[in-house]
Amino acid sequence: MDVNGENLRFIMGFKLKQYRLENGLSLKELGEKTDLSISYLSEIEKGKKYPKPEKILQLAQALGVSFDELVSLQVNKDLDPLPVIFSSPVIKEFPFRMFGVSPQDLLALITGDPAKAGAFIRTLLEIGQDYDMRVEHLLLAALRSYQQMNQNYFGDIEDAAEGFLREMRWPPEPPLDSALIANFLQEKFHYRFDEETLSGYPELEDARSVLVEGAAPRLLIRKDLQPEQKKFILAREIGYRHLNLKERSLSSAWMNVASFDQIVNDFKASYFAGALLMNRE
């Protein structure tokens, strides 16, 4: 289990609520026994606060457990889902907040019925293993949901593309000249373009482009692409720069999905490129 401040707070919240319920105490009753406010106890149980040693001692005495039991990272079998949650890359990387779910909501689910919640979580992870489901599969599924939630329309990105065209005084009607895009990247961000190197790397055969970062970024583009495909790759680079998207893929082929933010930023840059190259109407 990864041990960090957030996990310590979550474990304390789990154990406090579990011991409180085992003693048949409400938050109000526990507050009366410890001289701690209901709101403070609630914050601890939600994993938002970690009490000071003297307050932990008060809580332990009120709950009939030792100080060491309350602060220990060990959990009983009913709280067995904890190690699963904290160690699973699927759970750690999945963008729960995008769907209105917080870590505290997961805490509420598990402390409400730890045995059932644990079985549910383990079942999900086993299904993922059986079907060779990796973190990137879930993140890509989350991206599809993100697009559907917005009906695949992102007006702010389209507005940004229109604003960029006005700022550059480029013609708003397609087709946009590839030379304009390439010259902008060269003059503004010192890009260099290379259409020869990729063909020498068979392991990169799925990649249409690869960006080699640096003071003068080197954009490797597959030579045999159609002109419109090359233009889109250049326009997408403008998208990353103009929208200030720092976390991104360096290859057009998703070889290493690091986070949900990376996937969303890749999508935003591509959407910007489409808006730049196509008439909004």
Short mmCIF file of C-alpha atoms in Angstrom, two decimals, residues 17-186:
data_model
loop_
_atom_site.label_atom_id
_atom_site.label_comp_id
_atom_site.label_asym_id
_atom_site.label_seq_id
_atom_site.Cartn_x
_atom_site.Cartn_y
_atom_site.Cartn_z
CA LYS A 17 -16.15 5.41 11.51
CA GLN A 18 -15.92 1.64 11.82
CA TYR A 19 -15.10 1.75 15.54
CA ARG A 20 -17.79 4.37 16.13
CA LEU A 21 -20.44 2.24 14.44
CA GLU A 22 -19.27 -0.87 16.32
CA ASN A 23 -19.84 1.08 19.54
CA GLY A 24 -23.29 2.19 18.38
CA LEU A 25 -22.35 5.86 18.66
CA SER A 26 -23.62 8.74 16.59
CA LEU A 27 -21.27 11.58 15.71
CA LYS A 28 -23.02 13.69 18.32
CA GLU A 29 -22.53 11.05 21.02
CA LEU A 30 -18.87 10.59 20.13
CA GLY A 31 -18.45 14.35 20.20
CA GLU A 32 -19.91 14.50 23.70
CA LYS A 33 -17.51 11.79 24.88
CA THR A 34 -14.45 13.50 23.42
CA ASP A 35 -15.33 17.21 23.56
CA LEU A 36 -14.75 17.34 19.80
CA SER A 37 -17.19 19.04 17.44
CA ILE A 38 -19.45 17.03 15.15
CA SER A 39 -18.09 18.88 12.11
CA TYR A 40 -14.49 18.06 13.09
CA LEU A 41 -15.29 14.37 13.58
CA SER A 42 -17.10 14.33 10.25
CA GLU A 43 -14.05 15.83 8.52
CA ILE A 44 -11.85 13.09 10.00
CA GLU A 45 -14.23 10.34 8.87
CA LYS A 46 -14.31 11.77 5.35
CA GLY A 47 -10.52 11.62 5.16
CA LYS A 48 -10.14 15.38 5.04
CA LYS A 49 -8.32 15.85 8.37
CA TYR A 50 -5.88 13.88 10.49
CA PRO A 51 -6.21 14.54 14.24
CA LYS A 52 -3.33 15.54 16.49
CA PRO A 53 -1.96 12.90 18.91
CA GLU A 54 -3.85 14.23 21.92
CA LYS A 55 -7.14 14.10 20.01
CA ILE A 56 -6.38 10.58 18.76
CA LEU A 57 -5.90 9.55 22.40
CA GLN A 58 -9.28 11.07 23.32
CA LEU A 59 -10.93 9.18 20.46
CA ALA A 60 -9.23 5.89 21.34
CA GLN A 61 -10.36 6.13 24.96
CA ALA A 62 -13.94 6.94 23.94
CA LEU A 63 -14.03 4.02 21.49
CA GLY A 64 -12.42 1.49 23.83
CA VAL A 65 -9.37 0.84 21.64
CA SER A 66 -5.69 1.58 22.10
CA PHE A 67 -3.90 4.54 20.58
CA ASP A 68 -1.78 2.13 18.52
CA GLU A 69 -4.85 0.33 17.16
CA LEU A 70 -6.35 3.57 15.92
CA VAL A 71 -3.21 4.84 14.18
CA SER A 72 -2.04 1.48 12.82
CA LEU A 73 -2.05 1.00 9.05
CA GLN A 74 -3.30 -2.53 9.58
CA VAL A 75 -6.99 -3.05 8.86
CA ASN A 76 -9.37 -5.87 9.71
CA LYS A 77 -10.81 -8.16 7.05
CA ASP A 78 -13.96 -6.04 6.74
CA LEU A 79 -11.77 -3.15 5.64
CA ASP A 80 -9.84 -5.33 3.23
CA PRO A 81 -10.82 -3.13 0.22
CA LEU A 82 -8.42 -0.45 1.47
CA PRO A 83 -5.18 -2.03 0.21
CA VAL A 84 -6.91 -2.86 -3.07
CA ILE A 85 -7.99 0.75 -3.59
CA PHE A 86 -4.69 2.34 -2.63
CA SER A 87 -2.51 -0.04 -4.65
CA SER A 88 -4.58 -0.45 -7.82
CA PRO A 89 -3.37 1.71 -10.74
CA VAL A 90 -6.91 1.55 -12.13
CA ILE A 91 -8.37 3.13 -9.00
CA LYS A 92 -5.53 5.65 -8.64
CA GLU A 93 -5.61 6.88 -12.23
CA PHE A 94 -9.31 6.79 -13.07
CA PRO A 95 -10.75 10.36 -13.21
CA PHE A 96 -13.55 9.89 -10.67
CA ARG A 97 -14.00 13.64 -10.18
CA MET A 98 -15.02 14.08 -13.81
CA PHE A 99 -18.10 12.02 -13.00
CA GLY A 100 -18.85 13.92 -9.79
CA VAL A 101 -17.33 11.23 -7.57
CA SER A 102 -14.74 12.12 -4.95
CA PRO A 103 -12.47 9.90 -2.85
CA GLN A 104 -14.80 10.69 0.04
CA ASP A 105 -17.68 9.13 -1.91
CA LEU A 106 -15.65 5.93 -2.23
CA LEU A 107 -15.03 6.05 1.50
CA ALA A 108 -18.75 6.37 2.15
CA LEU A 109 -19.46 3.40 -0.12
CA ILE A 110 -16.96 1.14 1.60
CA THR A 111 -17.60 2.14 5.20
CA GLY A 112 -21.33 1.81 4.60
CA ASP A 113 -20.94 -1.91 3.88
CA PRO A 114 -17.26 -2.87 3.74
CA ALA A 115 -17.80 -6.54 2.94
CA LYS A 116 -20.08 -5.90 -0.04
CA ALA A 117 -18.01 -2.97 -1.29
CA GLY A 118 -14.82 -5.01 -1.05
CA ALA A 119 -16.35 -7.87 -3.02
CA PHE A 120 -17.58 -5.41 -5.66
CA ILE A 121 -14.18 -3.74 -6.07
CA ARG A 122 -12.31 -7.05 -6.22
CA THR A 123 -14.78 -8.32 -8.82
CA LEU A 124 -14.17 -5.27 -11.02
CA LEU A 125 -10.42 -5.72 -10.79
CA GLU A 126 -10.66 -9.44 -11.53
CA ILE A 127 -12.80 -8.71 -14.60
CA GLY A 128 -10.15 -6.23 -15.73
CA GLN A 129 -7.42 -8.85 -15.31
CA ASP A 130 -9.42 -11.56 -17.09
CA TYR A 131 -9.97 -9.32 -20.11
CA ASP A 132 -6.46 -7.83 -20.00
CA MET A 133 -7.97 -4.44 -19.25
CA ARG A 134 -5.24 -1.90 -18.62
CA VAL A 135 -5.45 1.57 -17.11
CA GLU A 136 -5.35 3.19 -20.56
CA HIS A 137 -8.47 1.25 -21.58
CA LEU A 138 -10.42 2.78 -18.72
CA LEU A 139 -8.98 6.23 -19.39
CA LEU A 140 -9.98 6.05 -23.04
CA ALA A 141 -13.45 4.92 -21.99
CA ALA A 142 -13.57 7.91 -19.64
CA LEU A 143 -12.60 10.19 -22.54
CA ARG A 144 -15.50 8.84 -24.61
CA SER A 145 -17.84 9.57 -21.72
CA TYR A 146 -16.35 13.06 -21.40
CA GLN A 147 -17.07 13.68 -25.08
CA GLN A 148 -20.61 12.34 -24.78
CA MET A 149 -21.29 14.48 -21.71
CA ASN A 150 -20.45 17.51 -23.86
CA GLN A 151 -22.24 16.08 -26.93
CA ASN A 152 -18.83 16.19 -28.61
CA TYR A 153 -19.10 19.98 -28.89
CA PHE A 154 -16.53 22.23 -27.23
CA GLY A 155 -17.41 25.82 -27.99
CA ASP A 156 -14.53 27.25 -25.97
CA ILE A 157 -12.01 25.44 -28.16
CA GLU A 158 -13.79 26.53 -31.34
CA ASP A 159 -13.79 30.12 -30.04
CA ALA A 160 -10.06 29.81 -29.33
CA ALA A 161 -9.45 28.62 -32.90
CA GLU A 162 -11.49 31.50 -34.34
CA GLY A 163 -9.65 33.95 -32.11
CA PHE A 164 -6.33 32.57 -33.27
CA LEU A 165 -7.30 32.97 -36.93
CA ARG A 166 -8.30 36.60 -36.29
CA GLU A 167 -5.13 37.29 -34.35
CA MET A 168 -2.97 35.88 -37.13
CA ARG A 169 -5.13 37.49 -39.83
CA TRP A 170 -5.33 34.18 -41.59
CA PRO A 171 -8.26 33.57 -43.95
CA PRO A 172 -11.22 32.17 -41.97
CA GLU A 173 -12.44 30.04 -44.86
CA PRO A 174 -10.81 26.69 -45.65
CA PRO A 175 -8.55 25.42 -47.02
CA LEU A 176 -5.80 26.86 -44.84
CA ASP A 177 -2.37 26.87 -46.47
CA SER A 178 0.06 24.39 -44.86
CA ALA A 179 2.88 26.87 -45.38
CA LEU A 180 1.19 29.39 -43.07
CA ILE A 181 0.98 26.82 -40.27
CA ALA A 182 4.53 25.54 -40.75
CA ASN A 183 6.01 29.04 -40.88
CA PHE A 184 4.18 30.03 -37.69
CA LEU A 185 5.58 27.02 -35.80
CA GLN A 186 9.07 27.72 -37.13
#
